[in-house]
Each structure stands twice: as structure tokens, then as C-alpha cells.
mmCIF file of C-alpha atoms in Angstrom:
data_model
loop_
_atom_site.group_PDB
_atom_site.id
_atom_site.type_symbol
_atom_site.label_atom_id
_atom_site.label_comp_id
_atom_site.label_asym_id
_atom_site.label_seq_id
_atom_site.Cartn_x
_atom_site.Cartn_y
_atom_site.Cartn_z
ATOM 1 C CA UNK A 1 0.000 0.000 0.000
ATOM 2 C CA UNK A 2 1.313 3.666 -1.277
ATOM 3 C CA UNK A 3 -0.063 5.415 2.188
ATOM 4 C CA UNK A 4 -1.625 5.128 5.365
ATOM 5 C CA UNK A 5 -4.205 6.933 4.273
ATOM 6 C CA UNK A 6 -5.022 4.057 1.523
ATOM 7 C CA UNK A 7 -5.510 1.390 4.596
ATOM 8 C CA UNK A 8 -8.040 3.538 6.500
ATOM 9 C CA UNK A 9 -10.381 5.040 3.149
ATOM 10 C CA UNK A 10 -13.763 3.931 3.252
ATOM 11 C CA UNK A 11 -14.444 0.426 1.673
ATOM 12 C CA UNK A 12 -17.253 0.589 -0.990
ATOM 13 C CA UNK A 13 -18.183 -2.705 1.484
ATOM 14 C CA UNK A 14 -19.444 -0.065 4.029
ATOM 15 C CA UNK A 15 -16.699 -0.876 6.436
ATOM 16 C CA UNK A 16 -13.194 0.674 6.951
ATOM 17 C CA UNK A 17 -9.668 -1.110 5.922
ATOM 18 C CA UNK A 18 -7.835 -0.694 9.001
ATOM 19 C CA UNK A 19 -4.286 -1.787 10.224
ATOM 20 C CA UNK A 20 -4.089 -5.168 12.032
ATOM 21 C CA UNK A 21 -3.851 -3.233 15.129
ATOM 22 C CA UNK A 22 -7.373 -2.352 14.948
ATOM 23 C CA UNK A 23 -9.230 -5.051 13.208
ATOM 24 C CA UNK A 24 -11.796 -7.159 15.032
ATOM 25 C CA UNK A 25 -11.282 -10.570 15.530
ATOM 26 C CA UNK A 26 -14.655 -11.682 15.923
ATOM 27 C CA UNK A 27 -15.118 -13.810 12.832
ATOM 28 C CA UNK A 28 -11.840 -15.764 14.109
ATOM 29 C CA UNK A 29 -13.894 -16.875 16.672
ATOM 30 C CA UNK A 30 -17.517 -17.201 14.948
ATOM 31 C CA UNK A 31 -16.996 -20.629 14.881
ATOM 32 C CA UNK A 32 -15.473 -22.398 18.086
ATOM 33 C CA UNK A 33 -15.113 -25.921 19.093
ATOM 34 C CA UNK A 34 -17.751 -27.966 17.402
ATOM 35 C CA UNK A 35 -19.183 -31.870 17.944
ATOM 36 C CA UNK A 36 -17.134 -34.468 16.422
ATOM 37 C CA UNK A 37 -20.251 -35.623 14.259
ATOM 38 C CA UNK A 38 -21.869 -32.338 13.659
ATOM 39 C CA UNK A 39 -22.352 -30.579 10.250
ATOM 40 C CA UNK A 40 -22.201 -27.276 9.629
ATOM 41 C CA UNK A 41 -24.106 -25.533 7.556
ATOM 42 C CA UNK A 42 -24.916 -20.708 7.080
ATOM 43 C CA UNK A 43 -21.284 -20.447 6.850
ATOM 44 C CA UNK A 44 -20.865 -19.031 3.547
ATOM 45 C CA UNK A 45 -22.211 -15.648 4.302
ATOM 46 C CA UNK A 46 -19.726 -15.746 7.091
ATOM 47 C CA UNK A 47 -17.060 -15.918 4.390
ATOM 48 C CA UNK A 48 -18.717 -13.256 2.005
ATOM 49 C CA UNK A 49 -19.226 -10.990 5.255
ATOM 50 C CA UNK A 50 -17.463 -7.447 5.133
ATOM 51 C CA UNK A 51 -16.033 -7.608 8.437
ATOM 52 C CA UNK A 52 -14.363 -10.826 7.363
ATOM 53 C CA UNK A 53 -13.463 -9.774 4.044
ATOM 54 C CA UNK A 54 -11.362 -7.059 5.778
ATOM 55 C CA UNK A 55 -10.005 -9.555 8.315
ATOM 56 C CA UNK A 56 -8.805 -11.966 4.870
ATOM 57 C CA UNK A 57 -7.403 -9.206 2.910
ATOM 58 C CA UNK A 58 -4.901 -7.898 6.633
ATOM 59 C CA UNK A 59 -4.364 -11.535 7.100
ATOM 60 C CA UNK A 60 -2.726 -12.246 3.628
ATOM 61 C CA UNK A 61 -0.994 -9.311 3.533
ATOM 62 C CA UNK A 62 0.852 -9.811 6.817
ATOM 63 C CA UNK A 63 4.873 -9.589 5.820
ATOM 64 C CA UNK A 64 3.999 -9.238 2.208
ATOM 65 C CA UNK A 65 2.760 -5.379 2.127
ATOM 66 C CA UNK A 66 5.798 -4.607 0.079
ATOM 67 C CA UNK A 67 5.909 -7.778 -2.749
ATOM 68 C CA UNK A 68 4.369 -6.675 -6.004
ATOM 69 C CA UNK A 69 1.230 -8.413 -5.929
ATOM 70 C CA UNK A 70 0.527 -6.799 -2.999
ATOM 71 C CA UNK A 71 0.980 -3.248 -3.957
ATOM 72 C CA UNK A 72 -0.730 -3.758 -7.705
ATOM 73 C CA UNK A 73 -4.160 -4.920 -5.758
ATOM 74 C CA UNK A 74 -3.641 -2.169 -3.354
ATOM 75 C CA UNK A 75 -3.259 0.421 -5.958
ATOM 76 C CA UNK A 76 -7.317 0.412 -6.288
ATOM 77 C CA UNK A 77 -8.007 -1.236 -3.149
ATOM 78 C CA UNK A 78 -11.452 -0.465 -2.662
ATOM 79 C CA UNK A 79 -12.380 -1.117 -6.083
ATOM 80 C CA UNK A 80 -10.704 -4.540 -6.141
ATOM 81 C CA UNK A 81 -12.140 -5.399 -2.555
ATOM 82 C CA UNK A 82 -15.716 -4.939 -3.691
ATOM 83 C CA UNK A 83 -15.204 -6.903 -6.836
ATOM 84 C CA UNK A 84 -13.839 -9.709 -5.158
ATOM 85 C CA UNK A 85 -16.918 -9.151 -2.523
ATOM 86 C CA UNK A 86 -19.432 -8.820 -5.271
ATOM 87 C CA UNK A 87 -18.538 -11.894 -7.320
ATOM 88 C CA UNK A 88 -18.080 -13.968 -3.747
ATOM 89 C CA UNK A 89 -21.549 -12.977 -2.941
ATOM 90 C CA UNK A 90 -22.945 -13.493 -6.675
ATOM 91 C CA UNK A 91 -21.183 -16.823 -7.048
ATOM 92 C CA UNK A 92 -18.883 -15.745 -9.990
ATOM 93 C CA UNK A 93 -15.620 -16.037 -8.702
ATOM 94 C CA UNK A 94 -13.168 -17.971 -10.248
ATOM 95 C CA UNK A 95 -9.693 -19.243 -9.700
ATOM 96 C CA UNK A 96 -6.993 -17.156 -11.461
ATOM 97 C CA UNK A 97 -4.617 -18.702 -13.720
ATOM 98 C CA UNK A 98 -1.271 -19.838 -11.699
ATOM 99 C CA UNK A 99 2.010 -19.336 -12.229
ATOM 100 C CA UNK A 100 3.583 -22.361 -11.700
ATOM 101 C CA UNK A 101 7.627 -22.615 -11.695
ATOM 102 C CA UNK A 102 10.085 -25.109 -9.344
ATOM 103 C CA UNK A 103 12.369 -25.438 -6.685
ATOM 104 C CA UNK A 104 15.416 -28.029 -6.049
ATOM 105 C CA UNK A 105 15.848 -27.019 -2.226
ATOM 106 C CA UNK A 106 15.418 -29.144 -0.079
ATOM 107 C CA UNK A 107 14.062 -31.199 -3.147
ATOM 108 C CA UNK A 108 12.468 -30.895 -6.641
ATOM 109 C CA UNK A 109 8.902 -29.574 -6.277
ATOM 110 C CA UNK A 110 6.495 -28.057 -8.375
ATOM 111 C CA UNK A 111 5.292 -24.387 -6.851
ATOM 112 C CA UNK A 112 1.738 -23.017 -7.787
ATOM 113 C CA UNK A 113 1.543 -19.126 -7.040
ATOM 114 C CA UNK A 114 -1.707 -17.168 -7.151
ATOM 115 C CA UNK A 115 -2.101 -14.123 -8.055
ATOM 116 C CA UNK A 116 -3.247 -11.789 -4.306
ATOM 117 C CA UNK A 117 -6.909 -11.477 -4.665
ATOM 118 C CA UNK A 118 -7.072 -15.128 -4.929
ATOM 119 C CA UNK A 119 -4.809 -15.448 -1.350
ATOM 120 C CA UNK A 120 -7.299 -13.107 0.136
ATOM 121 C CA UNK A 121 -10.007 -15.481 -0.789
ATOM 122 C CA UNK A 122 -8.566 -18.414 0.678
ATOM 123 C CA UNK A 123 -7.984 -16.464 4.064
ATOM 124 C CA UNK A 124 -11.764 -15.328 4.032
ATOM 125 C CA UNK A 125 -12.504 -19.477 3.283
ATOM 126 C CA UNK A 126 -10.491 -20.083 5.883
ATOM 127 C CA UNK A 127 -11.423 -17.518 9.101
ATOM 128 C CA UNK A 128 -14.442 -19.591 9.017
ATOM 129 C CA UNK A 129 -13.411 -22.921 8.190
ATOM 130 C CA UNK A 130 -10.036 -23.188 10.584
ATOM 131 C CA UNK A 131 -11.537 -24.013 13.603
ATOM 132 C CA UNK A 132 -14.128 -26.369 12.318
ATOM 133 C CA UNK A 133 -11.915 -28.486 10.461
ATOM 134 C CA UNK A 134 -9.322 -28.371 13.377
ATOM 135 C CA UNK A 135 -11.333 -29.304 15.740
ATOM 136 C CA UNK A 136 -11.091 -32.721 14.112
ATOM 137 C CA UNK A 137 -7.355 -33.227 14.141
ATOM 138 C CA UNK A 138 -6.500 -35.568 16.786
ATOM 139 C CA UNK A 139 -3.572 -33.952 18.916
ATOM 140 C CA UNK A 140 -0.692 -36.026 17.022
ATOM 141 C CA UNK A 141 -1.263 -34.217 13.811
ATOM 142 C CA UNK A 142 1.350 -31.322 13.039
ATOM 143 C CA UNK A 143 2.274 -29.103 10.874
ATOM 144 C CA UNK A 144 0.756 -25.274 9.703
ATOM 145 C CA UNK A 145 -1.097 -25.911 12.522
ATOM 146 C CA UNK A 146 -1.401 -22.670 15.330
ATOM 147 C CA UNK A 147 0.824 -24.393 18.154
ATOM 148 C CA UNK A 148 1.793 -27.619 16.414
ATOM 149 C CA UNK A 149 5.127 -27.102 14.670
ATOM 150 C CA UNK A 150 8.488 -28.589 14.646
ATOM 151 C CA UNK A 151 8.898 -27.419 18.467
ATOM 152 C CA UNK A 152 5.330 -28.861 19.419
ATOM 153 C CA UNK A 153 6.335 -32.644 18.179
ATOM 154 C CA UNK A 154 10.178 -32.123 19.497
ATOM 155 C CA UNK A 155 8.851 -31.853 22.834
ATOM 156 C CA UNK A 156 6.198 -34.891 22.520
ATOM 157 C CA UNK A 157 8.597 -37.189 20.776
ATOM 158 C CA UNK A 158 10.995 -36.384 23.850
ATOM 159 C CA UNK A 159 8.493 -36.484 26.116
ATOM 160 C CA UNK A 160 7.066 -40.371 25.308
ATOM 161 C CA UNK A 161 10.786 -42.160 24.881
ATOM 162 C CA UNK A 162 11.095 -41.880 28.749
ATOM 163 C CA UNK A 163 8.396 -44.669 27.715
ATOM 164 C CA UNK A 164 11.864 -46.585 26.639
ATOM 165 C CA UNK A 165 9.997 -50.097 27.295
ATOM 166 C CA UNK A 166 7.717 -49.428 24.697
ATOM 167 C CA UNK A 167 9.673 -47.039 22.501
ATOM 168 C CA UNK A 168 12.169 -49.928 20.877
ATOM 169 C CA UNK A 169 11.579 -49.642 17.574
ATOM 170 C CA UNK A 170 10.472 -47.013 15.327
ATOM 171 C CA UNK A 171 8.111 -47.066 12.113
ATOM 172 C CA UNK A 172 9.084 -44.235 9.593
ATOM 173 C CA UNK A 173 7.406 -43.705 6.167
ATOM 174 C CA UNK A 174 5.869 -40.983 4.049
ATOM 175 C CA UNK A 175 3.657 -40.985 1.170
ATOM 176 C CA UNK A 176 4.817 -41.123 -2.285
ATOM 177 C CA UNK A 177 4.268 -37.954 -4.346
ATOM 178 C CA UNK A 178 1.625 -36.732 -1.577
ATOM 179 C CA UNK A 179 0.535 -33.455 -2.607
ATOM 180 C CA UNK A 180 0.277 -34.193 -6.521
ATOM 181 C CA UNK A 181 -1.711 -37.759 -5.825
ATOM 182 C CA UNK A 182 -4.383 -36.386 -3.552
ATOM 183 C CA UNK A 183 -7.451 -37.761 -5.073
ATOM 184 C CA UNK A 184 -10.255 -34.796 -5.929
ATOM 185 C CA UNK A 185 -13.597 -37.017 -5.230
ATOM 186 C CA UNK A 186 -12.054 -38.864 -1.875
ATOM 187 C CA UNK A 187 -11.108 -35.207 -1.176
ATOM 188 C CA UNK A 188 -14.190 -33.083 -1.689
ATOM 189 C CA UNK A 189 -16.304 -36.290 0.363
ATOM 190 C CA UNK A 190 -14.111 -35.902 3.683
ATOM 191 C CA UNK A 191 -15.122 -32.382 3.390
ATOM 192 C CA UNK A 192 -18.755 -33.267 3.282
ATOM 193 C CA UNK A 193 -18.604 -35.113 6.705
ATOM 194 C CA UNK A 194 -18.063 -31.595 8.283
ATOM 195 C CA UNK A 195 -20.038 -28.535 5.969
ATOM 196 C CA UNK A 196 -23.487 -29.131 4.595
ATOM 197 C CA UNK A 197 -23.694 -25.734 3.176
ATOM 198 C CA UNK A 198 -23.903 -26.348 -0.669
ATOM 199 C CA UNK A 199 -22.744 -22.700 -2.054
ATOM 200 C CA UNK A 200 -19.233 -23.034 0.293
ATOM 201 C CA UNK A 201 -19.155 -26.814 -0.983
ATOM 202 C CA UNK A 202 -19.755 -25.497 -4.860
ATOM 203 C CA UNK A 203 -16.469 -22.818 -4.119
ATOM 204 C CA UNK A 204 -14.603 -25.451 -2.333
ATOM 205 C CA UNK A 205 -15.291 -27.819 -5.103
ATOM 206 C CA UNK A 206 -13.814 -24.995 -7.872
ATOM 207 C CA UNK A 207 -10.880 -24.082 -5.815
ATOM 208 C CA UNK A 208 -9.203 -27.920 -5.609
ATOM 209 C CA UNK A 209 -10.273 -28.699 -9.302
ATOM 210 C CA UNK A 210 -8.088 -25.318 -10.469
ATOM 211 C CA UNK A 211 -5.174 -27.428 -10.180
ATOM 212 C CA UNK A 212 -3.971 -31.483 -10.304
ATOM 213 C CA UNK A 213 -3.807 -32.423 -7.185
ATOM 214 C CA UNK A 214 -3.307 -29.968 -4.269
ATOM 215 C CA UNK A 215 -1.028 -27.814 -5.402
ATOM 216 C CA UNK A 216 2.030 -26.702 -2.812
ATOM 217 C CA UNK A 217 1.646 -23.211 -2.417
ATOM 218 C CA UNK A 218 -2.059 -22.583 -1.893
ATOM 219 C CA UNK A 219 -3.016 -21.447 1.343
ATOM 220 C CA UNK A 220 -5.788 -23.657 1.821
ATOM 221 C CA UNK A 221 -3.784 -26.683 0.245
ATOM 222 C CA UNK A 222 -1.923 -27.194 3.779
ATOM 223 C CA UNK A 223 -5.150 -27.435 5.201
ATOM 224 C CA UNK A 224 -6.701 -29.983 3.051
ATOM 225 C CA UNK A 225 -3.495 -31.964 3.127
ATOM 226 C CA UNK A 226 -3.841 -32.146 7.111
ATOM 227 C CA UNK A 227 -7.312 -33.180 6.464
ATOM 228 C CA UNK A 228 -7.220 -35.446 3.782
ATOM 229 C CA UNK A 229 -5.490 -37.462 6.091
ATOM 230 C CA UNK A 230 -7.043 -36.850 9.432
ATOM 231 C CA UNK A 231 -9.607 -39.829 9.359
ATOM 232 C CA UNK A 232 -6.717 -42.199 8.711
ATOM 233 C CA UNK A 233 -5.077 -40.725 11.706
ATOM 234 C CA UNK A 234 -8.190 -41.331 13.792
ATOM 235 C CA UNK A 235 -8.307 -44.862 12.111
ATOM 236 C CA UNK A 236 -4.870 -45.577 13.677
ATOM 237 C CA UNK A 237 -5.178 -44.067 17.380
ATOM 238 C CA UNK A 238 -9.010 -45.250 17.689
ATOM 239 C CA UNK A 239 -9.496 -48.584 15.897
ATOM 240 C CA UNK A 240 -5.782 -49.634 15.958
ATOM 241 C CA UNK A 241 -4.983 -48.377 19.392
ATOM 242 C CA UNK A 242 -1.389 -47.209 18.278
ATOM 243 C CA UNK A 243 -0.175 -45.243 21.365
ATOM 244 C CA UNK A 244 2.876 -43.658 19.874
ATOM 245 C CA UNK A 245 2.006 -42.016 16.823
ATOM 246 C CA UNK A 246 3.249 -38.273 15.372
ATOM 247 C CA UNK A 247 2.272 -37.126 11.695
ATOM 248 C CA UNK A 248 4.109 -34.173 10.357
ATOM 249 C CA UNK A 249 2.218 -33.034 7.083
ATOM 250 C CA UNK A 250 2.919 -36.985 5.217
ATOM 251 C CA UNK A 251 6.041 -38.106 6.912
ATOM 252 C CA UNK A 252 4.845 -40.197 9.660
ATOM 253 C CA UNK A 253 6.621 -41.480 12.663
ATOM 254 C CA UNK A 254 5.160 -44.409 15.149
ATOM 255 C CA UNK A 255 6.893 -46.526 18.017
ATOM 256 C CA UNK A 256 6.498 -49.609 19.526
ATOM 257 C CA UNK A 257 8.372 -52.056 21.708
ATOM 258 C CA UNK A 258 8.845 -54.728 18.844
ATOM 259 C CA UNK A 259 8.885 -54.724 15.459
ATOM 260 C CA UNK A 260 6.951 -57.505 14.204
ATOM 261 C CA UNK A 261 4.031 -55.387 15.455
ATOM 262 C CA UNK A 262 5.047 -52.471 13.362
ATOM 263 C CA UNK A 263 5.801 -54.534 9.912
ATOM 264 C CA UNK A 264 2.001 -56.416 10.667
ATOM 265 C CA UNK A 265 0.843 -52.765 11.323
ATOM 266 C CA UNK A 266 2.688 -51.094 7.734
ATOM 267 C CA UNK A 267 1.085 -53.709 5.855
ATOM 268 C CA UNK A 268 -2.564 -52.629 7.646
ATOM 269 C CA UNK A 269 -1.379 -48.628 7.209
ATOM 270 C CA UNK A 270 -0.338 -49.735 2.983
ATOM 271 C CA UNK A 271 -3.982 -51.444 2.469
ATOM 272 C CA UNK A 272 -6.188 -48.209 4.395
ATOM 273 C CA UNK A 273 -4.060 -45.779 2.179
ATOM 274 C CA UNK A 274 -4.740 -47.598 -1.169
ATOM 275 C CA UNK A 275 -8.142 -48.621 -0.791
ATOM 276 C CA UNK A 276 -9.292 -45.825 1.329
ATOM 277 C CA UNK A 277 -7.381 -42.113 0.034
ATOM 278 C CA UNK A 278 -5.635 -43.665 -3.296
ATOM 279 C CA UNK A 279 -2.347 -43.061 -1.625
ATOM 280 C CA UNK A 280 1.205 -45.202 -1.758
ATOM 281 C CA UNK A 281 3.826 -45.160 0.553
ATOM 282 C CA UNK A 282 7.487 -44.235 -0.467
ATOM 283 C CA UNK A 283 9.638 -48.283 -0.744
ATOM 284 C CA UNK A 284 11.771 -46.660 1.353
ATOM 285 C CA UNK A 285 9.976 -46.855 4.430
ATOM 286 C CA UNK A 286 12.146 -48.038 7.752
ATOM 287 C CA UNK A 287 11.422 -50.275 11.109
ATOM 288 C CA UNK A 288 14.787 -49.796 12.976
ATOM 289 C CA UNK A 289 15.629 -49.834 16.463
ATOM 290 C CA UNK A 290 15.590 -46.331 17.818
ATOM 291 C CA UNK A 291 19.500 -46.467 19.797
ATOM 292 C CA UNK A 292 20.897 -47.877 16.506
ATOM 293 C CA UNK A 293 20.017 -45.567 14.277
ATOM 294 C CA UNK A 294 17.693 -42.673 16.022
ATOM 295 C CA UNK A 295 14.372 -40.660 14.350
ATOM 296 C CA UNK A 296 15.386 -38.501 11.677
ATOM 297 C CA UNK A 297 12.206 -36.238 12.250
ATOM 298 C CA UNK A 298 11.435 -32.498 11.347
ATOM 299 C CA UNK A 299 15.082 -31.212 11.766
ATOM 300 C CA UNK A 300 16.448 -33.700 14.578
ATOM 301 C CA UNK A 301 17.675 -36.865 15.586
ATOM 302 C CA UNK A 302 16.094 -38.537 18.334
ATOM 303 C CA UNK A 303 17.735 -41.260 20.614
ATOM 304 C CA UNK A 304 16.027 -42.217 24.292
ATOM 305 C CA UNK A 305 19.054 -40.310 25.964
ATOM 306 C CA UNK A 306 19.878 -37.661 23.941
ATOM 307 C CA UNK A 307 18.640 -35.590 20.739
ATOM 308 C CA UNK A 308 21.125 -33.981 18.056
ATOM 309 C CA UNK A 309 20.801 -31.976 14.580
ATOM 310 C CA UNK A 310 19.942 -33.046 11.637
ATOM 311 C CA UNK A 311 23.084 -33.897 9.421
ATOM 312 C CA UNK A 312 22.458 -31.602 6.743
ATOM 313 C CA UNK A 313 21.398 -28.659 8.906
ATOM 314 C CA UNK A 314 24.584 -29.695 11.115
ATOM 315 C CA UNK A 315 26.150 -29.519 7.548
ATOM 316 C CA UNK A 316 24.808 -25.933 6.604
ATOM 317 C CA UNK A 317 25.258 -24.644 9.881
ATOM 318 C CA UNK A 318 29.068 -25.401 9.855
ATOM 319 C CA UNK A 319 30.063 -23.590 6.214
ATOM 320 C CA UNK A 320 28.260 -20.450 7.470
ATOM 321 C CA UNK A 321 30.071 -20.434 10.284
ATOM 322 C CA UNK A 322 33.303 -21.290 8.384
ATOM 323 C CA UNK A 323 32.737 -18.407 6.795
ATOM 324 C CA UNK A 324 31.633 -15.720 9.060
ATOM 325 C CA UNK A 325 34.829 -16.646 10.980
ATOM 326 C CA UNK A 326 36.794 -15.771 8.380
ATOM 327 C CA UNK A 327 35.201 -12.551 8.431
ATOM 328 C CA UNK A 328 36.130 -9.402 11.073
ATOM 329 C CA UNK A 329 32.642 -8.569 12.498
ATOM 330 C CA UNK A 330 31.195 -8.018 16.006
ATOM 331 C CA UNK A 331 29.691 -10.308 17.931
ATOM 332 C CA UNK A 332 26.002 -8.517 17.395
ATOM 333 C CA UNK A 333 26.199 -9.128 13.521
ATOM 334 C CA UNK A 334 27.656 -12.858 13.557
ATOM 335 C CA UNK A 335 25.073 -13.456 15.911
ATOM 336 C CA UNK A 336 22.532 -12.229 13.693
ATOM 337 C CA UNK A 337 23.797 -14.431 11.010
ATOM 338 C CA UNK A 338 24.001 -17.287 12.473
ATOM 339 C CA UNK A 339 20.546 -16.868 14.108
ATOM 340 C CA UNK A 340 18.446 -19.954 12.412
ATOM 341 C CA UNK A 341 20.737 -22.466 13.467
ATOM 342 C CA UNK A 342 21.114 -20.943 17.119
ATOM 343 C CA UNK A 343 17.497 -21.334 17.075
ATOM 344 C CA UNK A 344 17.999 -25.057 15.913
ATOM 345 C CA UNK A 345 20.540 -25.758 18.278
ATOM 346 C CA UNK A 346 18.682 -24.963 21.311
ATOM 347 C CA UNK A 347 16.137 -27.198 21.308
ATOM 348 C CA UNK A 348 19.214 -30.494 21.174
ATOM 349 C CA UNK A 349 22.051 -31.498 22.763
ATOM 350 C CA UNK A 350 24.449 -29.035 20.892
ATOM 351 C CA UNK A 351 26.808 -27.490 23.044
ATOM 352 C CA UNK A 352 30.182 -29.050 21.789
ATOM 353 C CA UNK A 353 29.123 -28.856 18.570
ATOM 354 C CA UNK A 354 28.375 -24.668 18.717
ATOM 355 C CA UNK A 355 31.446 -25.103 20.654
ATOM 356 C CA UNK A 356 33.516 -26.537 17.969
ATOM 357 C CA UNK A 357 32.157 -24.735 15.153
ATOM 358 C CA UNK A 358 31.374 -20.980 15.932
ATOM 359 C CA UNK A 359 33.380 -18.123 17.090
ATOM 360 C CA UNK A 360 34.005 -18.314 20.717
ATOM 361 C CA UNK A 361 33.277 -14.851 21.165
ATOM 362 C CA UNK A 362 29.596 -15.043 20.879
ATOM 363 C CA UNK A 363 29.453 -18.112 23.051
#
């Protein structure tokens, strides 16, 4: 946005566009903690509402005021704000074209970008829809959920191997291709256990057939990846009793105390996927004893008596330190630097390593 005085001009809407400081936060909680079984219906006027129009649009801006597509929509705010409220509330909109391009880091993957209006839509879809669909995620499902990242399943993972009786051996496995595979139909039916309103089902239905798949990059595509998968993962704590069990978007972790139990149990988890969400597990799946090899799992190595750093972020955090130390800078500045892996490094057992590696100065 060009000026302040752009964010607080009067919305054709009727409301005012103000800065996140003073936006309500009412329609964040329209919609609280909700019956396992119950369907909901009246929520897409909720989405369509003005008030949460104006909540989407400060929400997908957030750390992104300055990017292009940001300041092209804001450049006629209030004209582009009531369009995208008009053809919400008509039932016209449309997915925009993507631009799709790739990225090789960590690994090759295939990156669908929307243009901003269509971000702002998928915030408004998702004010509403968060706490619904969260509330049936059972508490061992992670990722781009509020309070359930890397830390969240570092500390529960640490937390159950004092359970070392029953923490022997460890099940690891992902699902081939994940994202790309995720079947439409199966998709758009788990999403029918939860909303009976048919014009949010009819947008929901246009937004995941825009693209094959769910393609990474999508706001809401996080969200339907969680809950594509979110029956299987009551399937496995409720009708298979598995105690120890952590999901992490696909890559799954479970322990047991033998591991006869957990081969019987991957060839139970390989049948529900296939005949139940159309989904394969990667051949390179592992059942290992946990001391002998530890849980490579979001960014760490786990091991009953200790936890250390991932190799490769080990790896990364090592040349830039090789090379700030080459450099003359103060303290403040390396520190800055070197911040991510810091930040990595204090949730394991890393103090001879930072030791070892960084400039003693800052230590």
C-alpha cells in the first residue's frame, strides 16, 4: 500500500480497511469448538461478510505489504475489494490462472503461485473454516497448525521415549508424491462429513479442481493436506490403538516395543491408504531400532538419551560459520547471522558442537 491513508479510506463494502492493530477478531472466533459428528451448515455468508473480508485481505498481507502483488491490488483497493466481494456474494468467482515454476531445495517440487486477490479469498474461506476443520485433528497431527510445529512434536517425541519399554523400535514412512496424488472425489467427500452448506461446498469444489492435485503453495492446500489425512489418523489411534504415533504433514513417525508389530501394522497402514485415500507409501519406508540408528524427524535426531541436529542442517550450519569466521565482524552481527541455526541448536544437545564450530566470542 502507497499510504496510510489508503488502509483507513472507506471500503465501498461499508466498512473501513484498518491496520491489524485495529481489526476485530470476531469472525476468528464465529466458529469455536464444534461436535465431532456435527455438520455445519450458514457459513458461507460468514465468508462473504465485510467484516471478514477485511479480516482476509490484513491476514494475507501480513509480511507481504511490500511484494508486487501486494501493492498492484492495493493500488485500487477499494475497487478490487468490492469486486472480489461482489462476485463472492454473486457466485462468480473464479480461480486465477497460476504461475507455476520449481524449486530443487530441499528437493524438486512443483510451486503453484496465485495471483493476491485469490490469497485473500482463501484467508476469508479459511477464518471460518479453521476451527471447524481443526477441531477434528487428533492432537498427534502437526504441521501449519497454530501451536503444532516442529517445536510442538520435538517436545512430545521427547516427552514419550522416557516410555523406553515401549519405545524400541520405530516405524518411519511418508507418502509417495503426496501433494500431486491427492485424489479430488475422496477429497471433496471428507469435506462433506463436516459442511453441509452447498454454495461453500460449490467454491470449495472450484478451488481444488483449479489445479492437479493440491497444489504446494495454496493457502488452503496445507489445510486440506492435514485433512485429507485426518480420518486415517483417527483410524490408527481409535481402531488400531497405536499409542505412539506423530504425523508431520505426510512423513509419519510411530513406536512400539517390537517390530513384528510395526511390519504387521505397515502392511494394515499400505492397504487403508490404497483402498481408502488412493495413496502409496514411499519403498523406502524403515522399522529400525531407535538407539541404533535414532528418528530422523522435522530437523532432529532422536535417541532415548539424547537428541542432536539433523546432518544436513549440522552440515549448513558449519560452512556459514566457516565463513563468518573468516570474516572481522562483532559479535552482534555474527550473531545475527548465524541466528536460524542458534534457534535449531537450542532445542538439542548441541553445546560441543556450537562449541567446535562458531566463534568463541559469541558463546
Amino acid at each position: 500500500m502507497r499510504n496510510k491513508d489508503t488502509r483507513t479510506k472507506a471500503l465501498p463494502l461499508g466498512k473501513k480497511l484498518q491496520t491489524s492493530k485495529g481489526t476485530s477478531r470476531e469472525t476468528e472466533s464465529s466458529y469455536t469448538k464444534s461436535k465431532a459428528m456435527k455438520r455445519h451448515g450458514n457459513l458461507y455468508e460468514q465468508v462473504c461478510s465485510e467484516d471478514n473480508m477485511v479480516l482476509a485481505w490484513e491476514k494475507a498481507r501480513k509480511g507481504k505489504a511490500h511484494t508486487y502483488g501486494v501493492r498492484l491490488f492495493e493500488k485500487d483497493l477499494e475497487n478490487n475489494m468490492r469486486q472480489l466481494h461482489n462476485e463472492l456474494t454473486t457466485g462468480t468467482y473464479r480461480t486465477s490462472e497460476y504461475s507455476v515454476f520449481t524449486i530443487y531445495d530441499p528437493k524438486e517440487r512443483e510451486i503453484y503461485r496465485l495471483p493476491f486477490r485469490d490469497r485473500v479469498v482463501h484467508h476469508a474461506i479459511m477464518n471460518v473454516m479453521e476451527p471447524i476443520w481443526t477441531s477434528i485433528f487428533i492432537q498427534q497431527t502437526y504441521s501449519c497448525i497454530k501451536g503444532r510445529g516442529i517445536h510442538a512434536v520435538l517436545i512430545a517425541i521427547k516427552r514419550d521415549l522416557k516410555d523406553v519399554e515401549n519405545t524400541h523400535y520405530c516405524l518411519k514412512m511418508d507418502v509417495r508424491k503426496f501433494y500431486p496424488t491427492i485424489d479430488h472425489d475422496i477429497l471433496k467427500s471428507i469435506i462433506r462429513r463436516k459442511v453441509k452448506d452447498n454454495r461453500l461446498l460449490d467454491l470449495l469444489d472450484l478451488i481444488i479442481d483449479s489445479a492437479p492435485g493440491v497444489p504446494i503453495g495454496n493457502y488452503l492446500s496445507q489445510f486440506f493436506a492435514n485433512l485429507y489425512l485426518s480420518y486415517f489418523d483417527h483410524w490408527l489411534k481409535e481402531t488400531k490403538q497405536v499409542k505412539y504415533y506423530y504425523r508431520y504433514a505426510d512423513d509419519m513417525v510411530i513406536l512400539a516395543p517390537n517390530k513384528a508389530y510395526l511390519h504387521e501394522l505397515l502392511t494394515e497402514i499400505t492397504a487403508y491408504l490404497n483402498n481408502e485415500l488412493n495413496l502409496q507409501l514411499k519403498g523406502n519406508y524403515q522399522v529400525f531400532p531407535v538407539d541404533f540408528r535414532g528418528i530422523d524427524f522435522v530437523g532432529y535426531k532422536f535417541y532415548h538419551t539424547h537428541i542432536l541436529m539433523r546432518k544436513s542442517i549440522k552440515k549448513r550450519l558449519c560452512r556459514k560459520a566457516a565463513k563468518l569466521n573468516k570474516k572481522d565482524i562483532d559479535a552482534k552481527s555474527y550473531r545475527i547471522k548465524i541466528a536460524p541455526w542458534l534457534g535449531w541448536a537450542k532445542h538439542c544437545d548441541s553445546k560441543h558442537l556450537l562449541k567446535k564450530v562458531l566463534n568463541e566470542e559469541i558463546l
